[in-house]
Short mmCIF file of C-alpha atoms in Angstrom, two decimals:
data_model
loop_
_atom_site.label_atom_id
_atom_site.label_comp_id
_atom_site.label_asym_id
_atom_site.label_seq_id
_atom_site.Cartn_x
_atom_site.Cartn_y
_atom_site.Cartn_z
CA MET A 29 34.00 19.99 16.74
CA THR A 30 32.94 21.40 20.12
CA ASP A 31 35.15 20.34 23.03
CA SER A 32 33.25 18.44 25.71
CA PRO A 33 34.06 16.79 29.03
CA ASP A 34 31.50 14.10 28.21
CA ALA A 35 34.05 11.56 27.05
CA ASP A 36 31.81 8.51 27.46
CA LEU A 37 28.90 10.22 25.73
CA LEU A 38 30.98 11.35 22.76
CA ALA A 39 32.63 7.94 22.49
CA ALA A 40 29.16 6.43 22.20
CA PHE A 41 28.16 9.07 19.63
CA TRP A 42 31.19 8.36 17.43
CA ALA A 43 30.69 4.61 17.76
CA TYR A 44 27.14 5.11 16.51
CA GLU A 45 28.46 7.20 13.58
CA GLN A 46 30.93 4.45 12.72
CA ALA A 47 28.15 1.85 12.73
CA LEU A 48 26.03 4.14 10.54
CA ALA A 49 28.83 4.57 8.00
CA ALA A 50 29.39 0.80 7.85
CA ASN A 51 25.64 0.00 7.83
CA ASP A 52 26.39 -2.21 10.84
CA LEU A 53 22.81 -3.16 11.73
CA ALA A 54 23.74 -4.94 14.94
CA GLY A 55 25.76 -1.94 16.04
CA LEU A 56 22.98 0.48 15.23
CA ASP A 57 20.49 -1.64 17.14
CA HIS A 58 22.88 -1.64 20.10
CA TRP A 59 23.07 2.16 20.33
CA PHE A 60 19.31 2.74 20.14
CA LEU A 61 17.49 2.27 23.44
CA ASP A 62 15.60 -1.02 23.28
CA THR A 63 12.13 0.17 24.38
CA PRO A 64 8.68 0.41 22.75
CA GLY A 65 8.86 4.20 23.08
CA THR A 66 12.14 4.82 21.25
CA LEU A 67 11.63 7.37 18.45
CA ARG A 68 13.19 8.15 15.10
CA ALA A 69 11.78 11.01 13.02
CA GLU A 70 12.69 12.21 9.55
CA GLY A 71 10.62 14.56 7.43
CA ASP A 72 6.99 13.82 8.20
CA THR A 73 7.61 10.20 9.22
CA VAL A 74 7.90 9.08 12.85
CA LEU A 75 8.96 5.54 13.74
CA VAL A 76 7.93 4.39 17.21
CA GLY A 77 9.68 1.56 19.01
CA HIS A 78 13.07 -0.11 18.71
CA THR A 79 11.66 -2.81 16.41
CA ALA A 80 10.20 -0.29 13.95
CA VAL A 81 13.47 1.65 13.83
CA ALA A 82 15.46 -1.54 13.28
CA ASP A 83 13.11 -2.69 10.51
CA PHE A 84 13.50 0.66 8.77
CA ARG A 85 17.29 0.40 8.81
CA ARG A 86 17.16 -3.14 7.43
CA GLY A 87 15.00 -2.05 4.53
CA ARG A 88 16.91 1.16 3.76
CA GLY A 89 20.11 -0.55 2.71
CA GLY A 90 22.44 1.98 4.34
CA ALA A 91 22.46 5.74 4.84
CA PRO A 92 24.12 8.17 2.40
CA ALA A 93 27.81 8.76 3.18
CA ARG A 94 28.36 11.95 5.17
CA VAL A 95 30.86 13.93 7.18
CA VAL A 96 30.10 15.21 10.69
CA GLU A 97 31.40 18.78 10.77
CA ARG A 98 30.39 19.95 14.26
CA VAL A 99 28.85 18.40 17.36
CA HIS A 100 26.94 20.29 20.05
CA VAL A 101 26.02 18.84 23.45
CA VAL A 102 23.45 20.09 25.95
CA ARG A 103 22.94 18.35 29.31
CA PRO A 104 19.42 19.09 30.65
CA ALA A 105 19.86 16.42 33.36
CA PRO A 106 22.75 14.26 34.62
CA SER A 107 21.50 11.13 32.83
CA VAL A 108 20.16 12.88 29.72
CA ALA A 109 22.04 14.60 26.88
CA VAL A 110 20.93 16.28 23.67
CA VAL A 111 23.49 15.91 20.88
CA THR A 112 23.11 17.88 17.67
CA ALA A 113 25.43 17.11 14.75
CA GLU A 114 25.93 19.28 11.67
CA THR A 115 26.52 17.00 8.68
CA ARG A 116 27.48 17.26 5.02
CA ARG A 117 26.81 14.56 2.42
CA GLN A 118 28.97 13.80 -0.60
CA ASP A 119 26.46 15.53 -2.89
CA GLY A 120 26.84 18.74 -0.89
CA ALA A 121 23.56 18.48 0.99
CA ARG A 122 23.82 19.72 4.56
CA GLY A 123 21.74 18.48 7.46
CA LEU A 124 21.17 18.28 11.18
CA GLN A 125 20.82 15.23 13.34
CA THR A 126 19.55 15.70 16.87
CA GLN A 127 19.63 12.82 19.33
CA VAL A 128 18.40 12.51 22.89
CA TRP A 129 20.81 10.20 24.70
CA GLN A 130 19.86 8.53 27.96
CA HIS A 131 22.33 6.95 30.37
CA ALA A 132 20.94 3.51 31.17
CA GLY A 133 22.46 0.75 33.23
CA THR A 134 24.56 -0.37 30.27
CA GLY A 135 25.74 3.12 29.30
CA TRP A 136 24.56 5.81 26.92
CA ARG A 137 21.80 4.92 24.45
CA ILE A 138 19.70 6.95 21.97
CA ALA A 139 16.12 7.39 23.17
CA ALA A 140 15.00 9.67 20.33
CA ALA A 141 16.50 10.95 17.09
CA HIS A 142 15.45 13.48 14.49
CA VAL A 143 17.08 13.91 11.08
CA SER A 144 16.44 16.99 8.95
CA ALA A 145 17.95 18.51 5.82
CA VAL A 146 19.16 22.10 6.04
CA SER A 147 20.21 22.81 2.48
CA ALA A 148 20.93 20.82 -0.61
CA PRO A 149 21.92 21.27 -4.23
CA VAL A 150 19.20 21.93 -6.76
CA PRO A 151 17.03 18.80 -6.53
CA ASP A 152 16.75 16.34 -9.35
CA ASP A 153 13.24 17.03 -10.63
CA ARG A 154 13.08 14.00 -12.87
CA PRO A 155 10.05 11.84 -12.07
CA ASP A 156 10.62 8.70 -10.06
CA PRO A 157 10.48 5.85 -12.63
CA ALA A 158 9.28 3.44 -9.95
CA VAL A 159 6.16 5.60 -9.51
CA TRP A 160 5.54 7.29 -12.86
CA ARG A 161 5.79 5.82 -16.33
CA VAL A 162 4.63 9.14 -17.75
CA ALA A 163 4.71 12.17 -15.46
CA GLY A 164 2.41 15.07 -16.18
CA PRO A 165 0.23 16.85 -15.80
CA LEU A 166 -1.09 15.29 -19.01
CA VAL A 167 -4.57 16.84 -18.97
CA ALA A 168 -5.34 20.08 -17.13
CA SER A 169 -8.40 20.46 -14.96
CA THR A 170 -11.40 22.19 -16.47
CA GLY A 171 -11.79 23.95 -13.15
CA GLN A 172 -15.42 22.84 -13.02
CA GLY A 173 -17.12 19.94 -11.29
CA PRO A 174 -16.87 18.00 -8.04
CA LEU A 175 -13.26 16.97 -8.75
CA ALA A 176 -12.00 20.36 -9.93
CA HIS A 177 -8.19 20.49 -9.66
CA VAL A 178 -7.97 17.05 -8.03
CA ARG A 179 -4.62 15.63 -9.20
CA THR A 180 -5.22 12.08 -10.34
CA ALA A 181 -2.66 9.34 -10.94
CA VAL A 182 -3.92 6.76 -13.45
CA LYS A 183 -2.68 3.18 -13.25
CA ASP A 184 -0.89 2.08 -16.42
CA LEU A 185 -3.71 -0.22 -17.48
CA PHE A 186 -6.20 2.50 -18.51
CA ALA A 187 -6.20 4.03 -21.96
CA VAL A 188 -5.15 7.69 -22.05
CA THR A 189 -5.53 9.59 -25.30
CA GLY A 190 -2.18 10.02 -27.07
CA GLN A 191 -0.40 7.54 -24.78
CA ARG A 192 0.27 3.81 -24.82
CA VAL A 193 -0.69 1.28 -22.15
CA GLY A 194 2.53 -0.12 -20.71
CA ALA A 195 1.10 -2.64 -18.20
CA GLY A 196 4.30 -2.61 -16.15
CA ASN A 197 6.40 -4.31 -18.80
CA PRO A 198 8.73 -2.58 -21.32
CA GLY A 199 8.20 -5.32 -23.90
CA TRP A 200 4.45 -4.83 -23.77
CA LEU A 201 4.89 -1.06 -23.98
CA ALA A 202 7.11 -1.33 -27.06
CA GLU A 203 4.34 -3.08 -29.01
CA ALA A 204 1.38 -1.13 -27.66
CA ARG A 205 -0.60 1.17 -29.91
CA THR A 206 -1.19 4.83 -29.17
CA GLU A 207 -4.65 5.21 -27.67
CA GLU A 208 -7.14 7.37 -29.56
CA THR A 209 -9.61 7.84 -26.70
CA HIS A 210 -9.58 7.84 -22.92
CA ALA A 211 -10.77 4.82 -20.98
CA ASP A 212 -14.33 5.37 -19.75
CA ALA A 213 -13.26 5.75 -16.10
CA VAL A 214 -10.56 8.26 -17.04
CA ARG A 215 -13.04 10.26 -19.08
CA ARG A 216 -15.56 10.40 -16.24
CA LEU A 217 -12.99 11.72 -13.79
CA LEU A 218 -11.75 14.33 -16.26
CA ASP A 219 -15.29 15.42 -17.06
CA ALA A 220 -15.77 15.94 -13.31
CA GLY A 221 -12.85 18.39 -13.31
CA ALA A 222 -9.91 16.17 -12.32
CA GLU A 223 -6.39 16.90 -13.50
CA LEU A 224 -4.56 13.93 -15.03
CA ALA A 225 -1.31 14.09 -13.05
CA GLY A 226 0.35 11.21 -14.88
CA ILE A 227 0.37 7.52 -15.72
CA ALA A 228 1.52 5.51 -12.70
CA GLN A 229 3.32 2.18 -12.65
CA THR A 230 1.80 -1.24 -12.06
CA ASP A 231 3.16 -4.69 -11.37
CA GLU A 232 3.63 -6.67 -14.58
CA LEU A 233 0.26 -7.18 -16.25
CA ALA A 234 -1.24 -6.52 -12.79
CA PHE A 235 -0.56 -10.09 -11.64
CA SER A 236 1.04 -9.42 -8.25
CA LEU A 237 0.32 -8.01 -4.80
CA ALA A 238 3.87 -6.87 -3.94
CA GLY A 239 4.55 -3.69 -5.93
CA THR A 240 8.12 -4.74 -6.76
CA ASN A 241 8.48 -4.33 -10.50
CA ALA A 242 11.59 -6.07 -11.88
CA HIS A 243 11.90 -3.52 -14.69
CA TYR A 244 11.03 -0.18 -13.10
CA GLY A 245 11.90 -0.68 -9.43
CA THR A 246 10.12 -0.58 -6.09
CA PRO A 247 8.34 2.68 -5.13
CA VAL A 248 9.08 4.32 -1.81
CA ASN A 249 6.38 3.81 0.82
CA PRO A 250 6.43 6.97 2.99
CA ALA A 251 4.05 5.43 5.51
CA ALA A 252 6.41 2.48 6.10
CA PRO A 253 9.99 3.45 5.16
CA GLY A 254 12.04 0.61 3.77
CA ARG A 255 8.93 -1.44 3.01
CA ILE A 256 6.91 -2.22 -0.10
CA THR A 257 3.79 -0.33 -1.17
CA GLY A 258 1.93 -3.43 -2.23
CA GLY A 259 0.58 -3.99 -5.71
CA SER A 260 -0.43 -4.23 -8.36
CA SER A 261 -1.60 -0.60 -7.97
CA SER A 262 1.83 0.33 -6.65
CA GLY A 263 2.32 3.49 -8.69
CA PRO A 264 -1.00 5.20 -7.88
CA ALA A 265 -0.64 4.23 -4.21
CA ALA A 266 2.88 5.64 -3.97
CA ALA A 267 1.89 8.83 -5.81
CA VAL A 268 -1.04 9.45 -3.47
CA ALA A 269 0.88 8.49 -0.32
CA ARG A 270 3.74 10.84 -1.24
CA GLY A 271 1.38 13.73 -1.96
CA TRP A 272 2.16 13.81 -5.68
CA ALA A 273 -1.49 13.07 -6.44
CA ASP A 274 -4.73 13.45 -4.52
CA LEU A 275 -6.52 10.52 -6.12
CA GLY A 276 -5.44 7.24 -7.68
CA LEU A 277 -7.48 5.51 -10.39
CA ALA A 278 -6.54 1.87 -9.98
CA THR A 279 -7.76 -1.69 -10.41
CA ASP A 280 -8.49 -4.51 -8.00
CA THR A 281 -8.73 -8.12 -9.10
CA ALA A 282 -7.53 -9.99 -6.02
CA GLY A 283 -6.68 -7.10 -3.71
CA SER A 284 -4.64 -4.71 -5.83
CA ILE A 285 -6.32 -1.62 -4.35
CA ARG A 286 -6.95 -2.95 -0.86
CA VAL A 287 -3.40 -4.20 -0.24
CA PRO A 288 -1.63 -0.94 -1.23
CA ALA A 289 -4.21 1.03 0.76
CA SER A 290 -3.44 -1.11 3.80
CA TYR A 291 0.33 -0.90 3.42
CA CYS A 292 0.46 2.84 2.61
CA GLY A 293 -2.06 4.12 5.15
CA LEU A 294 -4.60 5.14 2.50
CA TYR A 295 -8.33 4.84 1.90
CA GLY A 296 -9.20 2.44 -0.88
CA TRP A 297 -12.38 1.32 -2.61
CA ARG A 298 -13.01 -1.86 -4.56
CA PRO A 299 -16.49 -1.49 -6.11
CA THR A 300 -19.19 -4.06 -6.69
CA HIS A 301 -18.15 -6.02 -9.76
CA GLY A 302 -19.46 -4.23 -12.85
CA ALA A 303 -20.51 -1.08 -10.98
CA THR A 304 -17.78 1.07 -12.58
CA PRO A 305 -16.92 1.31 -16.29
CA ALA A 306 -14.29 -1.08 -17.70
CA GLY A 307 -14.12 0.27 -21.26
CA GLY A 308 -10.51 0.99 -22.26
CA LEU A 309 -9.09 -1.04 -19.35
CA LEU A 310 -6.52 -3.77 -20.03
CA ALA A 311 -7.99 -6.90 -18.42
CA LEU A 312 -6.29 -9.52 -16.28
CA ALA A 313 -9.22 -11.73 -15.20
CA PRO A 314 -12.49 -10.12 -16.36
CA SER A 315 -14.67 -12.10 -13.92
CA PHE A 316 -12.95 -10.31 -11.05
CA ASP A 317 -11.41 -7.09 -12.47
CA THR A 318 -12.77 -3.82 -11.09
CA ALA A 319 -11.84 -0.15 -11.49
CA GLY A 320 -11.65 1.64 -8.14
CA LEU A 321 -9.88 4.40 -6.26
CA LEU A 322 -7.21 5.34 -3.69
CA ALA A 323 -7.11 8.58 -1.67
CA ARG A 324 -5.75 10.06 1.54
CA ASP A 325 -9.16 11.59 2.36
CA PRO A 326 -12.29 9.41 2.69
CA VAL A 327 -14.57 12.29 1.71
CA LEU A 328 -12.66 12.76 -1.55
CA LEU A 329 -12.84 9.00 -2.07
CA ARG A 330 -16.63 9.16 -1.66
CA THR A 331 -16.93 12.12 -4.02
CA ALA A 332 -14.82 10.51 -6.74
CA ALA A 333 -16.61 7.18 -6.38
CA GLU A 334 -19.90 8.92 -7.07
CA VAL A 335 -18.45 10.06 -10.40
CA LEU A 336 -17.65 6.48 -11.40
CA LEU A 337 -20.71 4.68 -10.07
CA ARG A 338 -23.77 4.04 -12.18
CA ALA A 339 -26.83 6.08 -11.25
CA GLN A 340 -29.09 4.16 -8.90
CA ASP A 341 -31.48 4.72 -6.02
CA ALA A 342 -29.91 5.90 -2.77
CA PRO A 343 -28.95 2.77 -0.82
CA ALA A 344 -30.01 1.99 2.69
CA PRO A 345 -27.29 2.99 5.17
CA ILE A 346 -25.14 0.55 7.08
CA THR A 347 -27.03 -0.25 10.29
CA ALA A 348 -25.00 -3.15 11.70
CA LEU A 349 -21.36 -4.15 11.92
CA VAL A 350 -20.35 -7.81 11.96
CA VAL A 351 -17.08 -9.51 12.95
CA ASP A 352 -16.37 -13.14 12.09
CA GLU A 353 -13.75 -14.29 14.61
CA ASP A 354 -12.67 -17.18 12.41
CA LEU A 355 -11.83 -14.81 9.55
CA VAL A 356 -10.03 -12.35 11.82
CA SER A 357 -7.89 -15.20 13.14
CA LEU A 358 -6.31 -15.46 9.68
CA ALA A 359 -4.32 -12.29 10.43
CA GLY A 360 -1.28 -12.12 12.70
CA PRO A 361 -1.69 -11.64 16.47
CA GLU A 362 -0.51 -8.00 16.42
CA VAL A 363 -2.99 -7.23 13.66
CA ARG A 364 -5.80 -8.91 15.58
CA SER A 365 -5.08 -6.83 18.67
CA SER A 366 -5.08 -3.57 16.72
CA PHE A 367 -8.18 -4.71 14.81
CA GLU A 368 -10.15 -5.10 18.06
CA ALA A 369 -9.15 -1.59 19.15
CA ALA A 370 -10.16 -0.17 15.77
CA CYS A 371 -13.54 -1.90 15.91
CA ARG A 372 -14.23 -0.44 19.34
CA ALA A 373 -13.30 3.03 18.07
CA LEU A 374 -15.54 2.63 15.03
CA VAL A 375 -18.49 1.63 17.21
CA LEU A 376 -17.95 4.67 19.41
CA ARG A 377 -17.68 6.99 16.41
CA THR A 378 -20.70 5.64 14.50
CA GLY A 379 -22.94 4.38 17.29
CA LEU A 380 -23.61 1.21 15.28
CA PRO A 381 -24.08 -2.15 16.98
CA LEU A 382 -21.38 -4.77 16.45
CA ALA A 383 -22.23 -8.47 16.42
CA ARG A 384 -19.84 -11.39 16.73
CA THR A 385 -21.01 -14.16 14.44
CA SER A 386 -19.87 -16.79 11.98
CA THR A 387 -20.47 -16.30 8.27
CA GLY A 388 -19.38 -19.87 7.58
CA ALA A 389 -16.78 -18.54 5.16
CA ALA A 390 -13.69 -19.54 7.11
CA GLU A 391 -14.44 -23.27 7.07
CA ARG A 392 -14.88 -23.20 3.29
CA LEU A 393 -12.21 -20.64 2.55
CA GLN A 394 -9.47 -23.04 1.51
CA VAL A 395 -11.69 -24.55 -1.18
CA TRP A 396 -13.01 -21.15 -2.26
CA LEU A 397 -9.54 -19.63 -2.51
CA ALA A 398 -8.23 -22.55 -4.54
CA ALA A 399 -11.16 -22.19 -6.94
CA PHE A 400 -10.64 -18.44 -7.19
CA ARG A 401 -6.95 -18.82 -7.99
CA THR A 402 -7.74 -21.48 -10.59
CA VAL A 403 -10.25 -19.32 -12.46
CA GLN A 404 -8.18 -16.15 -12.10
CA ALA A 405 -5.07 -17.85 -13.51
CA ALA A 406 -7.04 -19.48 -16.35
CA GLU A 407 -8.59 -16.15 -17.35
CA ALA A 408 -5.21 -14.39 -17.09
CA TRP A 409 -3.66 -16.93 -19.46
CA GLU A 410 -6.66 -16.59 -21.77
CA GLN A 411 -6.06 -12.82 -21.88
CA HIS A 412 -2.27 -12.75 -22.25
CA GLY A 413 -1.02 -16.27 -22.92
CA ALA A 414 -0.45 -15.69 -26.63
CA TRP A 415 1.74 -12.64 -25.96
CA ILE A 416 3.67 -14.44 -23.21
CA THR A 417 4.30 -17.40 -25.52
CA ARG A 418 5.73 -15.06 -28.15
CA HIS A 419 7.96 -13.33 -25.57
CA PRO A 420 9.71 -15.98 -23.48
CA GLY A 421 11.62 -14.47 -20.58
CA ALA A 422 9.78 -11.14 -20.77
CA LEU A 423 8.22 -11.49 -17.31
CA ALA A 424 9.81 -11.72 -13.88
CA PRO A 425 9.95 -15.37 -12.73
CA ASP A 426 7.27 -15.05 -10.05
CA VAL A 427 4.80 -13.40 -12.43
CA ALA A 428 5.63 -15.85 -15.22
CA ALA A 429 4.94 -18.74 -12.82
CA ARG A 430 1.43 -17.45 -12.11
CA PHE A 431 0.63 -17.28 -15.81
CA GLU A 432 2.12 -20.75 -16.28
CA ASN A 433 -0.30 -22.04 -13.65
CA GLY A 434 -3.11 -20.62 -15.77
CA ARG A 435 -1.83 -22.37 -18.87
CA ARG A 436 -2.03 -25.70 -17.06
CA VAL A 437 -5.67 -25.37 -15.98
CA THR A 438 -7.84 -27.89 -17.84
CA ALA A 439 -11.37 -27.18 -19.03
CA ALA A 440 -12.74 -29.63 -16.45
CA GLU A 441 -10.78 -27.99 -13.60
CA ARG A 442 -11.98 -24.55 -14.63
CA SER A 443 -15.59 -25.67 -14.87
CA GLU A 444 -15.47 -27.26 -11.43
CA ALA A 445 -13.85 -24.14 -9.94
CA GLU A 446 -16.46 -21.88 -11.52
CA GLN A 447 -19.25 -23.93 -9.93
CA ILE A 448 -17.55 -23.67 -6.53
CA LEU A 449 -17.39 -19.89 -6.94
CA ALA A 450 -21.04 -19.70 -7.93
CA ASP A 451 -21.96 -21.54 -4.70
CA ALA A 452 -19.63 -19.27 -2.71
CA ARG A 453 -21.35 -16.15 -4.05
CA LYS A 454 -24.74 -17.49 -2.95
CA ALA A 455 -23.38 -18.26 0.51
CA LEU A 456 -21.84 -14.83 0.95
CA ASP A 457 -24.93 -13.06 -0.38
CA ALA A 458 -26.96 -14.87 2.26
CA ALA A 459 -24.46 -14.02 5.02
CA LEU A 460 -24.30 -10.30 4.13
CA PRO A 461 -27.75 -8.75 3.77
CA PRO A 462 -27.93 -5.07 2.74
CA GLY A 463 -27.25 -2.77 5.67
CA THR A 464 -24.59 -5.08 7.10
CA ALA A 465 -20.84 -4.46 6.94
CA LEU A 466 -18.44 -7.31 7.66
CA LEU A 467 -15.27 -5.95 9.29
CA LEU A 468 -11.93 -7.71 8.84
CA PRO A 469 -8.24 -6.80 8.50
CA ALA A 470 -7.42 -5.72 4.96
CA THR A 471 -4.13 -7.66 4.99
CA SER A 472 -2.57 -10.35 7.15
CA GLY A 473 0.05 -7.90 8.43
CA PRO A 474 1.89 -4.67 7.64
CA ALA A 475 4.02 -4.19 4.53
CA LEU A 476 7.02 -6.45 4.09
CA LEU A 477 10.55 -5.10 3.97
CA ALA A 478 11.56 -4.23 0.42
CA ASP A 479 14.39 -6.79 0.54
CA ALA A 480 12.30 -9.64 1.96
CA PRO A 481 13.19 -13.01 0.42
CA SER A 482 10.92 -14.32 -2.32
CA GLU A 483 9.63 -17.19 -0.20
CA GLU A 484 8.46 -14.73 2.47
CA VAL A 485 6.80 -12.58 -0.19
CA GLU A 486 4.88 -15.60 -1.51
CA ALA A 487 3.88 -16.68 1.99
CA VAL A 488 2.49 -13.23 2.80
CA ARG A 489 0.75 -13.10 -0.58
CA ALA A 490 -1.01 -16.40 0.18
CA ALA A 491 -1.98 -15.27 3.68
CA THR A 492 -3.37 -11.94 2.47
CA LEU A 493 -5.30 -13.56 -0.38
CA ARG A 494 -7.28 -15.50 2.22
CA LEU A 495 -8.64 -12.16 3.41
CA THR A 496 -8.98 -10.34 0.09
CA CYS A 497 -10.45 -13.18 -1.97
CA LEU A 498 -13.91 -12.98 -0.39
CA ALA A 499 -14.81 -9.68 -2.05
CA SER A 500 -13.06 -10.71 -5.25
CA LEU A 501 -14.68 -14.10 -5.76
CA ALA A 502 -18.16 -12.80 -4.85
CA GLY A 503 -17.93 -9.48 -6.67
CA LEU A 504 -18.75 -7.58 -3.47
CA PRO A 505 -17.80 -3.99 -2.61
CA SER A 506 -15.25 -3.24 0.08
CA VAL A 507 -13.64 -0.12 1.48
CA VAL A 508 -10.35 0.10 3.36
CA ALA A 509 -9.60 2.70 6.04
CA PRO A 510 -6.17 3.22 7.68
CA LEU A 511 -7.30 2.50 11.24
CA LEU A 512 -4.86 -0.19 12.43
CA ARG A 513 -1.27 0.22 13.60
CA VAL A 514 1.25 -2.57 14.10
CA ARG A 515 4.64 -1.47 15.45
CA SER A 516 3.89 2.04 14.12
CA LEU A 517 3.15 0.58 10.65
CA PRO A 518 -0.25 1.02 8.98
CA VAL A 519 -2.68 -1.82 8.33
CA GLY A 520 -6.12 -1.23 6.87
CA LEU A 521 -9.52 -2.03 8.35
CA CYS A 522 -11.72 -3.46 5.59
CA ALA A 523 -15.51 -3.14 5.51
CA LEU A 524 -17.16 -5.64 3.16
CA GLY A 525 -20.78 -5.16 2.16
CA ALA A 526 -23.60 -6.64 0.13
CA ARG A 527 -23.66 -6.31 -3.62
CA GLY A 528 -24.50 -2.76 -4.70
CA THR A 529 -23.98 -1.14 -1.28
CA ASP A 530 -20.91 0.84 -2.36
CA ARG A 531 -22.33 4.22 -1.38
CA ALA A 532 -23.35 2.99 2.06
CA LEU A 533 -19.87 1.59 2.71
CA LEU A 534 -18.24 4.80 1.48
CA ASP A 535 -20.51 6.83 3.75
CA LEU A 536 -19.51 4.62 6.68
CA THR A 537 -15.83 5.05 5.89
CA ALA A 538 -16.19 8.82 5.55
CA GLU A 539 -17.26 8.86 9.19
CA THR A 540 -13.76 7.71 10.14
CA ARG A 541 -12.32 10.97 8.88
CA SER A 542 -10.03 12.38 11.55
CA PRO A 543 -9.32 16.08 12.24
CA THR A 544 -6.05 15.73 10.30
CA HIS A 545 -8.11 15.24 7.13
CA ALA A 546 -10.07 18.45 7.62
#
């Protein structure tokens, strides 16, 4: 270790190391400067603000054990020090940690930190089981077509020739037959030149919005370290967010594309109900199930969507943006603030007028959502109740409880709920004429910590469903763009349009493409 006269500085450094080794969260919070501008960077992820750094440490569950071999100190100013530590982990991996320490009124504190690996043993190249059920590539690209060589992760609900559908549950997988043909959506993407990169995990039977599979684990969310990806399209979202795939073929029943897109900083598309092929897709609730896409690039999303959409006349473009303040108020205050900034930026970029109006949806939302959940649960039990009855204990308790709710729905309750939904569709169709895009937050907030208690998970699920259920219950198209930031965490901006205006919404979203996507 390098000798240094900076006794107080080095004492603070070693106290921080001790807190790191013990995963002493209070101690770690103490040594990081408590300001909105405090930074922590690792790989290609930058956390901004003391709160974001603290949240990351809570979700990580402790850092790998390591030994500090050498410490170097540079003093560019009397109250500023740069400390670089050479480290070695137990697995032999070597790394560097560089910290900018600032002497505040209470002593030395870390204002910025950067962690980087220098060398490591030969990496474990086994696929991450929380992301991939079957890693590929399974089908090579033809090299021809608009999706030539686009690596595509397929959610484990779509039939893939020679593979079984696992649906996020090992018991289901064990009894599944080997598929003889590709699902229609898979076939269209392959015919357009896509490479089938693998079969990606899903929440059990797609009946969740969390992305925390009790059997296969929780995927890493690189856009929000220590936090969930969202589900049920957790595997495709994680694969695309981590750069292991360019495109994710997924499903959205109640938000299962839009929520992961929001949490992972991706673009996501839920199509008009029935606008994309459902052949070879394992259903959850057929009245609401859709096959859509996830991507990091909105232009790729638009190109791939064109492959899946039925041929139709070119739609009229989006000519007006609408914000319903009552719907936006359903999100948290930090989300609302970022949402307003994103709307202003979208207006500047597109030149479209933005109107503040009431769709009337908010005042009826509680009744609509209850009806939606009733019909969704009833259809889910209708699809899978027989299998669940034969396999008691096969599902995680939270997922099993949702199916149990479906079992309890009476014929009269279902009929009443279906009539409420029919009226809701008419109301939303009237409120959203073609050419209009309703803007709202995609989720009620950023991704939860991976270790959040179950009651918090359920509360966030209920809050987010209030925003996602509108498109689901009415069968309307919606596109999510990663335009909001809350404490350095991504939240999606959702554009909801009239039935059949998928292409217009995708064109609008493609205009949000930033130079980093070029």
